[in-house]
mmCIF file of C-alpha atoms in Angstrom:
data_model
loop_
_atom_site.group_PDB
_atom_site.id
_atom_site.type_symbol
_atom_site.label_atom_id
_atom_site.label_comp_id
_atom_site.label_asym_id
_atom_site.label_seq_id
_atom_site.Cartn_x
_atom_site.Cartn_y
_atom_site.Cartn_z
ATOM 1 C CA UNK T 1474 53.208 142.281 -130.772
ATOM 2 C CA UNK T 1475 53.966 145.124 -127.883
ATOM 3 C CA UNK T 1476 50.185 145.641 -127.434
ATOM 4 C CA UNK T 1477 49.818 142.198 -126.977
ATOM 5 C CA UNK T 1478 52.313 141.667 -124.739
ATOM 6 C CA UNK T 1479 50.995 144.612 -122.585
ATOM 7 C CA UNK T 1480 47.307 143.546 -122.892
ATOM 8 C CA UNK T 1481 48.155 140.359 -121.178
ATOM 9 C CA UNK T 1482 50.347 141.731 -118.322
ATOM 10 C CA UNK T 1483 47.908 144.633 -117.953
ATOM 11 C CA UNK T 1484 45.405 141.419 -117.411
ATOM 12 C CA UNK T 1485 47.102 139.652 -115.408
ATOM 13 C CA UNK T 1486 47.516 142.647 -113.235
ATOM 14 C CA UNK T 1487 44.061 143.365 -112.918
ATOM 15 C CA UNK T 1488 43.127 140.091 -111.739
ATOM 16 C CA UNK T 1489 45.668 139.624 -108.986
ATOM 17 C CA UNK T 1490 44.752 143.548 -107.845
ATOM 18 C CA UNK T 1491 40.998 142.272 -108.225
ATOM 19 C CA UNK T 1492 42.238 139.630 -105.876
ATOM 20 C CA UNK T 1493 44.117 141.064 -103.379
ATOM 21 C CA UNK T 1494 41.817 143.944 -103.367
ATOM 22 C CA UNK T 1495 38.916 141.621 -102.635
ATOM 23 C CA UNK T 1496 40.958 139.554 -100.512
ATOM 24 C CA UNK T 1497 41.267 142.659 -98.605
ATOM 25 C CA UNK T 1498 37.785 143.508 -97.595
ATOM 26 C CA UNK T 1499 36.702 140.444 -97.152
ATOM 27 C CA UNK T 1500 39.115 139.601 -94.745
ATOM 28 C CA UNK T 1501 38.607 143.274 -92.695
ATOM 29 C CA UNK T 1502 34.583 142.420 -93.094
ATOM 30 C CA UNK T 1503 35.127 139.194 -91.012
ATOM 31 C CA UNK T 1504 37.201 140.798 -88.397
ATOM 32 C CA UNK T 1505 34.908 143.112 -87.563
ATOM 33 C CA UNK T 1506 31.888 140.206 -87.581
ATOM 34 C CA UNK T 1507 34.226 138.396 -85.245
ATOM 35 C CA UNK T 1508 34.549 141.427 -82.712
ATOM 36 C CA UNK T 1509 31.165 142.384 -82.675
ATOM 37 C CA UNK T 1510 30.355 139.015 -81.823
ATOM 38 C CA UNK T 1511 33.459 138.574 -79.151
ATOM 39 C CA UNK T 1512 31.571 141.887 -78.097
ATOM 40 C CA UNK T 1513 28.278 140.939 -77.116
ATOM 41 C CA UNK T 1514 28.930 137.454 -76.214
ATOM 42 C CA UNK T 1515 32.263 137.585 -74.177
ATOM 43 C CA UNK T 1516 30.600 134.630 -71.733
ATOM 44 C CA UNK T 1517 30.901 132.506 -74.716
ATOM 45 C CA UNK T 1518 34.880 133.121 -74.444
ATOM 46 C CA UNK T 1519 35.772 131.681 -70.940
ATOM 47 C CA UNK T 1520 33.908 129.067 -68.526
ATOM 48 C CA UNK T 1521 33.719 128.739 -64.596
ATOM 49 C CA UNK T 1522 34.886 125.171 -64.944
ATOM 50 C CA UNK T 1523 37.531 126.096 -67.252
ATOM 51 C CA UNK T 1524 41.038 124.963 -66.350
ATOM 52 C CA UNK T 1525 43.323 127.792 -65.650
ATOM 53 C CA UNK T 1526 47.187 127.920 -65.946
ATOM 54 C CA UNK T 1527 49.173 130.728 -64.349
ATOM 55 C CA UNK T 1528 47.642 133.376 -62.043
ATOM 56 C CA UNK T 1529 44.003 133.186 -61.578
ATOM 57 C CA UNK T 1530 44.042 137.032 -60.886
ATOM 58 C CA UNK T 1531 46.017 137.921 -63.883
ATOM 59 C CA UNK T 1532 45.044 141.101 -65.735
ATOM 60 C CA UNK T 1533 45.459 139.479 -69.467
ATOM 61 C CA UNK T 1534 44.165 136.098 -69.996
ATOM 62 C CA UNK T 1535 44.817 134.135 -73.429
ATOM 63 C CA UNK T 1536 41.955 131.780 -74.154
ATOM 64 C CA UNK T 1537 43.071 129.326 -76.118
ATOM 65 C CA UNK T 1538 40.537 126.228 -77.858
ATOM 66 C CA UNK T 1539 42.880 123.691 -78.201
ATOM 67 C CA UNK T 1540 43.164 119.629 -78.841
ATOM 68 C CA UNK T 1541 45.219 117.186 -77.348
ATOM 69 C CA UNK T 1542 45.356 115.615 -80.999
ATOM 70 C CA UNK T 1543 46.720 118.692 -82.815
ATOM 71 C CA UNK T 1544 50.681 118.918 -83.818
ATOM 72 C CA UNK T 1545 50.325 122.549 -84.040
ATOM 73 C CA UNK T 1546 48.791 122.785 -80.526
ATOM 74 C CA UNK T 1547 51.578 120.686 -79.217
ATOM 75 C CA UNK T 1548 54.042 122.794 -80.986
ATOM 76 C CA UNK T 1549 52.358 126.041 -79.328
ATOM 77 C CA UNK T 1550 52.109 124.673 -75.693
ATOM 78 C CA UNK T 1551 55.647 125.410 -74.366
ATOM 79 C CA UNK T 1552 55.562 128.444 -76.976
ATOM 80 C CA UNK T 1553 52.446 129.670 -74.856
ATOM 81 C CA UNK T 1554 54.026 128.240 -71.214
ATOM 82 C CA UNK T 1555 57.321 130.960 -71.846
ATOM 83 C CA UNK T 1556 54.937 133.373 -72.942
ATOM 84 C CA UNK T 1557 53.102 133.280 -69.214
ATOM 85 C CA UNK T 1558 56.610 133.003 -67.610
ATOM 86 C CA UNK T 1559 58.135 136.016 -69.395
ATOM 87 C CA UNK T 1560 55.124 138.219 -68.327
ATOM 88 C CA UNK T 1561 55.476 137.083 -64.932
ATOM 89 C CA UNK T 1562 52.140 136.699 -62.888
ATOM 90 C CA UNK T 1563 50.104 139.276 -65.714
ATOM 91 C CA UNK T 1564 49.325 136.743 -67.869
ATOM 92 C CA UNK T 1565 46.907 133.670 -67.408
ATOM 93 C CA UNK T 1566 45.697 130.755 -70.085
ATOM 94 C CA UNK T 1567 42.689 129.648 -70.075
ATOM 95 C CA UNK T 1568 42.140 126.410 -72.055
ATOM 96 C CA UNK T 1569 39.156 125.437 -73.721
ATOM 97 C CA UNK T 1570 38.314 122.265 -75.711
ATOM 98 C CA UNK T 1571 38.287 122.297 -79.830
ATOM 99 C CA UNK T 1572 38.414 118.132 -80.498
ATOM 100 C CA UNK T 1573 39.031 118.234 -84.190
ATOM 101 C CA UNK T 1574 40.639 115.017 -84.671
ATOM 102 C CA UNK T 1575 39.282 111.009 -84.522
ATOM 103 C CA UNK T 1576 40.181 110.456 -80.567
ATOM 104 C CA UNK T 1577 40.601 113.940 -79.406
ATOM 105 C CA UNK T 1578 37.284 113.198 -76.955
ATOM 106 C CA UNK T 1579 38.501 110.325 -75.945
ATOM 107 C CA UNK T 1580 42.028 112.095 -75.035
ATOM 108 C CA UNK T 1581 40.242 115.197 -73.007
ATOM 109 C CA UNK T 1582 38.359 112.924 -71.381
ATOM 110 C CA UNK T 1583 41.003 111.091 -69.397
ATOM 111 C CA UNK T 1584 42.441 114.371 -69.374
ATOM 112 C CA UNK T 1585 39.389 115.716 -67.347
ATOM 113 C CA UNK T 1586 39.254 113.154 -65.118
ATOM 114 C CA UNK T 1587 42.920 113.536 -64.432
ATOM 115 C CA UNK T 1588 41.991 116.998 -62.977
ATOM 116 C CA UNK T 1589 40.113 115.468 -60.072
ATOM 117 C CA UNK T 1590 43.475 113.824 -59.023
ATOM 118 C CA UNK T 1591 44.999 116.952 -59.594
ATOM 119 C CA UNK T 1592 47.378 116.374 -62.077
ATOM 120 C CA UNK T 1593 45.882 117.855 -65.092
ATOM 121 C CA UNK T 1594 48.791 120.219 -66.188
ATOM 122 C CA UNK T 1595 51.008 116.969 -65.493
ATOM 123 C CA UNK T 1596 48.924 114.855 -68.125
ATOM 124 C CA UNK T 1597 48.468 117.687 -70.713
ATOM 125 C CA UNK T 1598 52.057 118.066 -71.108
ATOM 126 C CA UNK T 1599 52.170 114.176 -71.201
ATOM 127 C CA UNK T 1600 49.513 114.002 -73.698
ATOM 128 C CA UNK T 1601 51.371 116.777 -76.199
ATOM 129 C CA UNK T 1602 54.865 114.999 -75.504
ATOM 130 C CA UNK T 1603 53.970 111.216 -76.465
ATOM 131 C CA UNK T 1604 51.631 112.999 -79.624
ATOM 132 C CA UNK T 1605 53.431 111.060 -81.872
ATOM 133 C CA UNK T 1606 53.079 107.894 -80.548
ATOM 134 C CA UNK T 1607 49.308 107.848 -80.098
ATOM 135 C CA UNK T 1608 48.025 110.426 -81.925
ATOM 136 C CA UNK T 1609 50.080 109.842 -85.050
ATOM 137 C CA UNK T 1610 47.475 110.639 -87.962
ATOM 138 C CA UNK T 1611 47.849 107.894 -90.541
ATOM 139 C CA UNK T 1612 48.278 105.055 -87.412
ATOM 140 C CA UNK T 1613 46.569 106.672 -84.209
ATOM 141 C CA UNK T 1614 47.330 104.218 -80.963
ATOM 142 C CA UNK T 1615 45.149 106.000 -78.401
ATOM 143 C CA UNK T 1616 45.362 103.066 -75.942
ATOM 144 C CA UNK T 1617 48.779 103.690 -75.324
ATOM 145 C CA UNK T 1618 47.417 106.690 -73.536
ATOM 146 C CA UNK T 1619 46.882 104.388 -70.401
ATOM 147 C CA UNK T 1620 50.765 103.368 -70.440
ATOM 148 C CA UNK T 1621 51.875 106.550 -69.693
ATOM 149 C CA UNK T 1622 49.628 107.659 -66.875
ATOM 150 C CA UNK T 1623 51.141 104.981 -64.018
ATOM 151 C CA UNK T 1624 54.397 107.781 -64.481
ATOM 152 C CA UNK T 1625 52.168 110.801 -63.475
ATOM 153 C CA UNK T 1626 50.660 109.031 -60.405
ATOM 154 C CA UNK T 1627 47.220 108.763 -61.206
ATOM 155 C CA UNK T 1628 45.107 106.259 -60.150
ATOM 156 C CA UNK T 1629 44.012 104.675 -63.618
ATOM 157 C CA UNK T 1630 41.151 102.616 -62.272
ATOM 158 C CA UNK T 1631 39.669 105.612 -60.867
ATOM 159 C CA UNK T 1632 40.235 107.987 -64.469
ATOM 160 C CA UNK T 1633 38.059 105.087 -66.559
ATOM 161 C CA UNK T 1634 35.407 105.678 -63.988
ATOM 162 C CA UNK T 1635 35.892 109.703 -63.691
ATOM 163 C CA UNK T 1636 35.733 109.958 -67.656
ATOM 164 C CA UNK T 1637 32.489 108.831 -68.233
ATOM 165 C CA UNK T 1638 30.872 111.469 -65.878
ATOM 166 C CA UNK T 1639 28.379 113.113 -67.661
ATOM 167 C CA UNK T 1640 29.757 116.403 -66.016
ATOM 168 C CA UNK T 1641 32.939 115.894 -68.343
ATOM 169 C CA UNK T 1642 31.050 115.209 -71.671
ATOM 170 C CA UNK T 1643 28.820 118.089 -70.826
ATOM 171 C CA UNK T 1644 31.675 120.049 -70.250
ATOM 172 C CA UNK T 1645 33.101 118.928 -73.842
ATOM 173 C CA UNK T 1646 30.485 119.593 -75.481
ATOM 174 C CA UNK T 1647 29.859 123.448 -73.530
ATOM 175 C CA UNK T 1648 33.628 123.673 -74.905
ATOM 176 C CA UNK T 1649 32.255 122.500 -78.947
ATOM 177 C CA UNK T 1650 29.299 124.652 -79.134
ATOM 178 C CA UNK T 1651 31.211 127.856 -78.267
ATOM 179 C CA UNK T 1652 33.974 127.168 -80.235
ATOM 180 C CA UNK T 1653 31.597 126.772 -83.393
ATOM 181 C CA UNK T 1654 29.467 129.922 -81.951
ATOM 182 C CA UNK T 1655 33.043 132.050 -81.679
ATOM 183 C CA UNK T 1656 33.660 131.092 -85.461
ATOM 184 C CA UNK T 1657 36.696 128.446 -83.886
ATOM 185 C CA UNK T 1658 37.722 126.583 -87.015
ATOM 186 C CA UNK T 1659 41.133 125.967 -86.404
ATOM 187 C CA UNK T 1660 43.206 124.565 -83.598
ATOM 188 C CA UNK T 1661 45.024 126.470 -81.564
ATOM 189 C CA UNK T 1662 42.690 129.403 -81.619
ATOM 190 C CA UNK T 1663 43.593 131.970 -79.628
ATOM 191 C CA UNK T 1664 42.028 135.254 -77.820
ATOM 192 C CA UNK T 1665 43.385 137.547 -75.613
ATOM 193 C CA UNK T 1666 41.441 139.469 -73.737
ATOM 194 C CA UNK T 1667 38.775 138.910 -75.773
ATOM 195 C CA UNK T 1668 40.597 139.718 -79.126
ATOM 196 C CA UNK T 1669 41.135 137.119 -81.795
ATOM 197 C CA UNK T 1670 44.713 136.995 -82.995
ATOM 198 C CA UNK T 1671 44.235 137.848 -86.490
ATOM 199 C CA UNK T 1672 47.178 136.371 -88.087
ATOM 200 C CA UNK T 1673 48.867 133.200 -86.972
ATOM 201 C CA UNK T 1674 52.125 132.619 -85.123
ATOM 202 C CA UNK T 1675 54.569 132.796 -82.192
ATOM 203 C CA UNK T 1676 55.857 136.303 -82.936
ATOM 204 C CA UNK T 1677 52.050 137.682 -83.316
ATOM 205 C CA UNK T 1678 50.565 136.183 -80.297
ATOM 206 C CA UNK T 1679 53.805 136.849 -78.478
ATOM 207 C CA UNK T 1680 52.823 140.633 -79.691
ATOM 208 C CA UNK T 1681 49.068 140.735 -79.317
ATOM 209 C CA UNK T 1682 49.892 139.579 -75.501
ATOM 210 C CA UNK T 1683 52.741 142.372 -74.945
ATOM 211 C CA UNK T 1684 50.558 144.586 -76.097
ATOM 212 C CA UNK T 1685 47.439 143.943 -74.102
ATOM 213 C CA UNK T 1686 49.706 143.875 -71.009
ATOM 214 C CA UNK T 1687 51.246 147.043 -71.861
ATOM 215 C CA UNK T 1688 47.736 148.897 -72.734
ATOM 216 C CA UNK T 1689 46.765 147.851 -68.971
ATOM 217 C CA UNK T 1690 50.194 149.233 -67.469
ATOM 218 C CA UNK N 1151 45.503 131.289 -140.628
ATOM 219 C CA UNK N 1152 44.622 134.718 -138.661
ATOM 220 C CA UNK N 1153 47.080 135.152 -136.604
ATOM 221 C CA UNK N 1154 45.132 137.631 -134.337
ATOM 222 C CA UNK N 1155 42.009 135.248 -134.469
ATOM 223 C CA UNK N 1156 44.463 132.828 -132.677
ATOM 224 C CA UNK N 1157 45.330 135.601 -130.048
ATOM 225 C CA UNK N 1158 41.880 136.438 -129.449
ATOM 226 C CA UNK N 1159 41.204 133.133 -128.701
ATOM 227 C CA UNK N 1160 43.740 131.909 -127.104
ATOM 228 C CA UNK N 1161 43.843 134.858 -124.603
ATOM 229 C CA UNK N 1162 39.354 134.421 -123.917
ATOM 230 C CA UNK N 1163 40.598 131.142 -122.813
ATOM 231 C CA UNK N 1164 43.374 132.056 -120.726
ATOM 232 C CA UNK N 1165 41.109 134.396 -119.110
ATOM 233 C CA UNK N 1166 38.590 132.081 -118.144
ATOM 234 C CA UNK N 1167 41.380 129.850 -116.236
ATOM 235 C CA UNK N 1168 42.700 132.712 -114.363
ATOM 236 C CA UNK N 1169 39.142 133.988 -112.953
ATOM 237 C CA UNK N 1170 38.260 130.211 -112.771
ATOM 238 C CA UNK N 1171 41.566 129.528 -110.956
ATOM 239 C CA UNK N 1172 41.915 132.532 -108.402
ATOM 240 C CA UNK N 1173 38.167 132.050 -108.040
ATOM 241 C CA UNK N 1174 38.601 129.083 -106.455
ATOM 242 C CA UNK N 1175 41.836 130.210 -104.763
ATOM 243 C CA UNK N 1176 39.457 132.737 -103.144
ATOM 244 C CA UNK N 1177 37.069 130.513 -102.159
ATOM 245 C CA UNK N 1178 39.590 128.605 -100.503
ATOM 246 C CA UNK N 1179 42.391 130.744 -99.054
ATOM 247 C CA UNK N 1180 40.555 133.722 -98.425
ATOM 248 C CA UNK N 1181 36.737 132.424 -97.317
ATOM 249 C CA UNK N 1182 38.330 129.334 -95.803
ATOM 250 C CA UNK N 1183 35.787 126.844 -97.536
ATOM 251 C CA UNK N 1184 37.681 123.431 -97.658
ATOM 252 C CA UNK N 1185 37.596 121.920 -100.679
ATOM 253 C CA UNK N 1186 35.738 118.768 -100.890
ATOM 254 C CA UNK N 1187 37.417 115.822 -103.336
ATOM 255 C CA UNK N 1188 35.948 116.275 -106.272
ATOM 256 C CA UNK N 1189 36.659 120.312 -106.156
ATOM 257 C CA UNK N 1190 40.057 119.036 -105.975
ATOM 258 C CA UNK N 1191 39.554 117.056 -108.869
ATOM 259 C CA UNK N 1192 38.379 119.829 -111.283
ATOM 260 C CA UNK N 1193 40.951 122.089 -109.028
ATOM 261 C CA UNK N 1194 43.806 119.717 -110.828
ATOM 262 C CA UNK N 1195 42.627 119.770 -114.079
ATOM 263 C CA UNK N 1196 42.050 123.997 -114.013
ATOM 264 C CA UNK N 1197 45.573 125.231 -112.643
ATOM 265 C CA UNK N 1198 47.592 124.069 -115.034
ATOM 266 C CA UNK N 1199 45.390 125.558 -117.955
ATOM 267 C CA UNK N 1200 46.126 129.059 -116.801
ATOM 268 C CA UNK N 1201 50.197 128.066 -117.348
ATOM 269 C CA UNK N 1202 49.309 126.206 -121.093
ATOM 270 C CA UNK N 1203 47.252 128.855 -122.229
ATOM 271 C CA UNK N 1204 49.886 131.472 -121.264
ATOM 272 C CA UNK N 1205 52.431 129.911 -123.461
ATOM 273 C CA UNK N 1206 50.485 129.312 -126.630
ATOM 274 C CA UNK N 1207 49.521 132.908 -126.609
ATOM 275 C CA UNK N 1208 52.935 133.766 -126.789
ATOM 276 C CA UNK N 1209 53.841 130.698 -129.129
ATOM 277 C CA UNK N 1210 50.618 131.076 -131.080
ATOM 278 C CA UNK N 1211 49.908 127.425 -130.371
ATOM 279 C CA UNK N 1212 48.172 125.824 -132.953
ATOM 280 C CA UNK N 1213 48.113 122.258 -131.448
ATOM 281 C CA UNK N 1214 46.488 123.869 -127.636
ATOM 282 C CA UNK N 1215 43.832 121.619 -128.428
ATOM 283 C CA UNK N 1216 46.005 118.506 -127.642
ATOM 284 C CA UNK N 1217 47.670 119.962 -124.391
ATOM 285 C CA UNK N 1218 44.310 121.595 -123.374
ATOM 286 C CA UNK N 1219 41.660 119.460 -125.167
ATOM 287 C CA UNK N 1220 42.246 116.109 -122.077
ATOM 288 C CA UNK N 1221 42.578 118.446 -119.611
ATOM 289 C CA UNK N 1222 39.612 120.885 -120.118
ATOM 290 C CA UNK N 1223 37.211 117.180 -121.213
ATOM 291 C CA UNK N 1224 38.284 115.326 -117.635
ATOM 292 C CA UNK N 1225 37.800 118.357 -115.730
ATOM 293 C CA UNK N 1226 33.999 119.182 -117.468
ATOM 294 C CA UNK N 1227 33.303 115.364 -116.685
ATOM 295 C CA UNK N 1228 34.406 115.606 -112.973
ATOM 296 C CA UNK N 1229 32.654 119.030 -112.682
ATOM 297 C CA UNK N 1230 29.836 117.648 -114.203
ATOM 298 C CA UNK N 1231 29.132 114.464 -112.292
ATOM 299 C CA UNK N 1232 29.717 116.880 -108.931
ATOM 300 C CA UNK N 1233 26.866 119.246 -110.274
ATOM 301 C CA UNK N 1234 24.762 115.761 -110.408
ATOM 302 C CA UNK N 1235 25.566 115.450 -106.846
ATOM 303 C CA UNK N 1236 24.352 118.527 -105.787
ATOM 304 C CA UNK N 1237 21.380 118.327 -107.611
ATOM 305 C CA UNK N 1238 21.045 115.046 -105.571
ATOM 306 C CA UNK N 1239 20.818 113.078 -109.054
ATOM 307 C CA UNK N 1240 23.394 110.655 -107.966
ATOM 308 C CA UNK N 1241 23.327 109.925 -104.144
ATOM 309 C CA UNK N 1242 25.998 111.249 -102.405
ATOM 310 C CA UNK N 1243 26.965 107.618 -100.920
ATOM 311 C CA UNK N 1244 27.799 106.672 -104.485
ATOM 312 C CA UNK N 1245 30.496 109.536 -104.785
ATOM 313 C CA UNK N 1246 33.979 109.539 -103.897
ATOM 314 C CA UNK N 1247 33.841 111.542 -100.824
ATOM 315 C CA UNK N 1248 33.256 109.668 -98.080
ATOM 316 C CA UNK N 1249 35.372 111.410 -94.971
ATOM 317 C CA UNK N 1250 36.148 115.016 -94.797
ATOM 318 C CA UNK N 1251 33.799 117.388 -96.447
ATOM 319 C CA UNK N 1252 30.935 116.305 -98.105
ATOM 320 C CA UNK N 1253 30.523 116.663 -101.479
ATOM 321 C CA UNK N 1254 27.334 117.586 -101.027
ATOM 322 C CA UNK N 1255 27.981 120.786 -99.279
ATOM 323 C CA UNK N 1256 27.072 123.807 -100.893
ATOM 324 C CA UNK N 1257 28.991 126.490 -99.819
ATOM 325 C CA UNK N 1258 27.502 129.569 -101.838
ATOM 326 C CA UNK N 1259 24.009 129.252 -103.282
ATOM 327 C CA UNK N 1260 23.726 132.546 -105.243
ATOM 328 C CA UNK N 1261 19.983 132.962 -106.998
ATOM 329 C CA UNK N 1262 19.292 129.848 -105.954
ATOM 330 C CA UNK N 1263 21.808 128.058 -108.690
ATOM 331 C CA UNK N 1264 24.980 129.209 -108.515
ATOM 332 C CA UNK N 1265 27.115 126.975 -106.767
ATOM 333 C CA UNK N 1266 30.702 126.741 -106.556
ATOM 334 C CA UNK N 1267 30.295 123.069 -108.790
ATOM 335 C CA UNK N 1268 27.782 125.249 -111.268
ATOM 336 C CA UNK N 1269 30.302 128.084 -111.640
ATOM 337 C CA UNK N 1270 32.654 124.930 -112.654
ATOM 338 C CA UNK N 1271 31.120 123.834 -114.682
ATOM 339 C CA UNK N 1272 30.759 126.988 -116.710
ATOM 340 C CA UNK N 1273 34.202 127.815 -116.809
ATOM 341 C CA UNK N 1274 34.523 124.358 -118.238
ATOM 342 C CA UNK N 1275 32.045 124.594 -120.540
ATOM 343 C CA UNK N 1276 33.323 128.553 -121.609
ATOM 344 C CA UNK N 1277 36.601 126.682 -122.811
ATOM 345 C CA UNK N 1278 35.087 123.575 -124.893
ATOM 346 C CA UNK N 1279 33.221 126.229 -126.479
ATOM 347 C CA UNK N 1280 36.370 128.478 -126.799
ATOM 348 C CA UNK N 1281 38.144 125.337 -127.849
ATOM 349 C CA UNK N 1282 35.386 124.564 -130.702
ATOM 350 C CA UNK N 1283 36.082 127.670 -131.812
ATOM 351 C CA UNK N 1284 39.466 127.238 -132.048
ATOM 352 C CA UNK N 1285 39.333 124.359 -133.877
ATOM 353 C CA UNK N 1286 36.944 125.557 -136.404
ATOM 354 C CA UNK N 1287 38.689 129.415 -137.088
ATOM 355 C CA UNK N 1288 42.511 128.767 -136.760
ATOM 356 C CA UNK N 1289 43.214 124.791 -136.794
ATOM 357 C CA UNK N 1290 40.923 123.613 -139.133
ATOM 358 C CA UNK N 1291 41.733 126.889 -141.781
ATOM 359 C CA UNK N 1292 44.519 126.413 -144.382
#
């Protein structure tokens, strides 16, 4: 009965080693995939009409492929705003488009034409603050988008012409191909300088940021 | 009845869950392949054989086959009809999966047959054979 016992914790043993072990090299294969690529294709990363938040000259730049439509981007936006703040003036973000969700297009797009009145920071934050409302998953009410644009001061006849510019699609879909050629599965993805942040989470970016800045210091 | 037939058994077929079940686990968690509905499908009807199995081994089980037996059938049905998906047998209109993932996608196409519904299906079939086995060397003997 002993060896029997043993046998099956020795197997069970094995096969979570076998796992991890596995687990392991696949996961360190990737990375290195990922970099090579971030390597050779670091226009890919960042666009001239990309919006930029913070310092244009800053040394370290976070891109990050995010969607208007995601709970975890809206969770990481004011994460990501402190992050620029604390760093003062060394740290930029550079936003680029992942639209995962059913009416994340049609969210970026009055977002983009927001930009040309110059309130596109204004409406982003808008956007991530009334989430729940209209981009609740099971019940999404993207029309109520419109009610809460009169507040920012933009002129809404002018945004449902703006958003149908080809220039914005075309921008939107710039933003989709990269994100599928930089392996972007997820939303928020994130890259600073360049480097993917392996594992997920305020503390890690947080860290993958301080050190970047502090490698350049 | 052999009492170490019934281990012998019993343990083959609680091996086959576990590689069955990380398998997937891996294929999941680890290679980030979303699983489509019907992999859920024969996902729910694998787990829980890797937690049955452990127990009769230690218990010596002799009724597994009516804890395991409706589990292991459902899942080889559900695995099966995805297979004939793949294959493109049954249209993939008629299946369940109609948002989401496709369950048409194949994922891994090792030697030109191994998909992740073929290796399924094989782990199904490995414990209705195990299962027959049972049944024939421990339940069925005196």
């Amino acid at each position: 009965m002993k060896n029997r016992e043993k046998m099956i914790a020795l197997t069970a043993f094995i096969m979570v080693a076998l796992f991890a072990g596995a687990a392991y090299y696949f996961k360190n294969k990737k990375a290195e995939e990922q970099r090579l690529i971030l390597e050779n294709n670091r226009k890919r990363l960042v666009k001239d009409y990309s919006p930029v938040y913070g310092n244009t000259n800053a040394p370290v730049e976070i891109v990050e492929f995010l969607d208007p439509e995601c709970e975890s981007c809206k969770k990481f936006y004011p994460f990501v705003k402190k992050i620029l703040n604390n760093f003062n003036g060394k740290v930029k973000l550079v936003v680029r488009y992942a639209p995962f969700h059913k009416n994340s297009i049609f969210a970026l797009k009055i977002l983009e034409a927001a930009r040309n009145q110059n309130k596109y920071w204004e409406t982003m934050t808008t956007l991530f603050e009334m989430q729940p409302q209209w981009g609740d998953h099971h019940n999404p009410k993207p029309m109520l988008i419109w009610n809460y644009l009169p507040d920012l001061g933009l002129d809404i006849s002018q945004i449902k012409i703006d958003m149908e510019s080809d220039e914005i699609m075309n921008r939107i879909n710039t933003d989709i191909e990269d994100g599928k050629f930089l392996n972007v599965k997820k939303t928020p993805t994130f890259f600073v300088n360049g480097r993917p942040l392996q594992e997920f989470g305020y503390r890690q970016l947080f860290d993958l940021v301080k050190k970047t800045v502090e490698e350049l210091d | 009845m052999s009492n170490k037939n019934a281990y012998n058994i019993l343990f083959t077929g609680w091996l086959i869950a576990l590689i069955a079940s990380l398998g997937s686990l891996f294929f999941s968690e680890i290679m980030e392949f979303v699983p489509c509905t019907l992999c859920w499908y024969q996902r729910v009807f694998m787990y829980p054989l890797v937690f049955i199995f452990f127990v009769s081994i230690y218990k010596i089980e002799k009724n597994i086959l009516l804890y395991a037996g409706p589990l292991i059938i459902i899942g080889w049905i559900f695995s099966f009809y995805h297979n004939l998906v793949q294959l493109k047998i049954i249209p993939e209109e008629a299946s369940p999966c109609v948002q989401g993932i496709p369950c048409s996608i194949k994922y891994i196409n090792w030697l030109g047959f191994i998909t992740i519904p073929a290796l399924s299906l094989f782990a199904f079939t490995l414990l209705i054979i195990t299962m027959i086995v049972f049944y024939r060397r421990v339940y069925h003997e005196k």
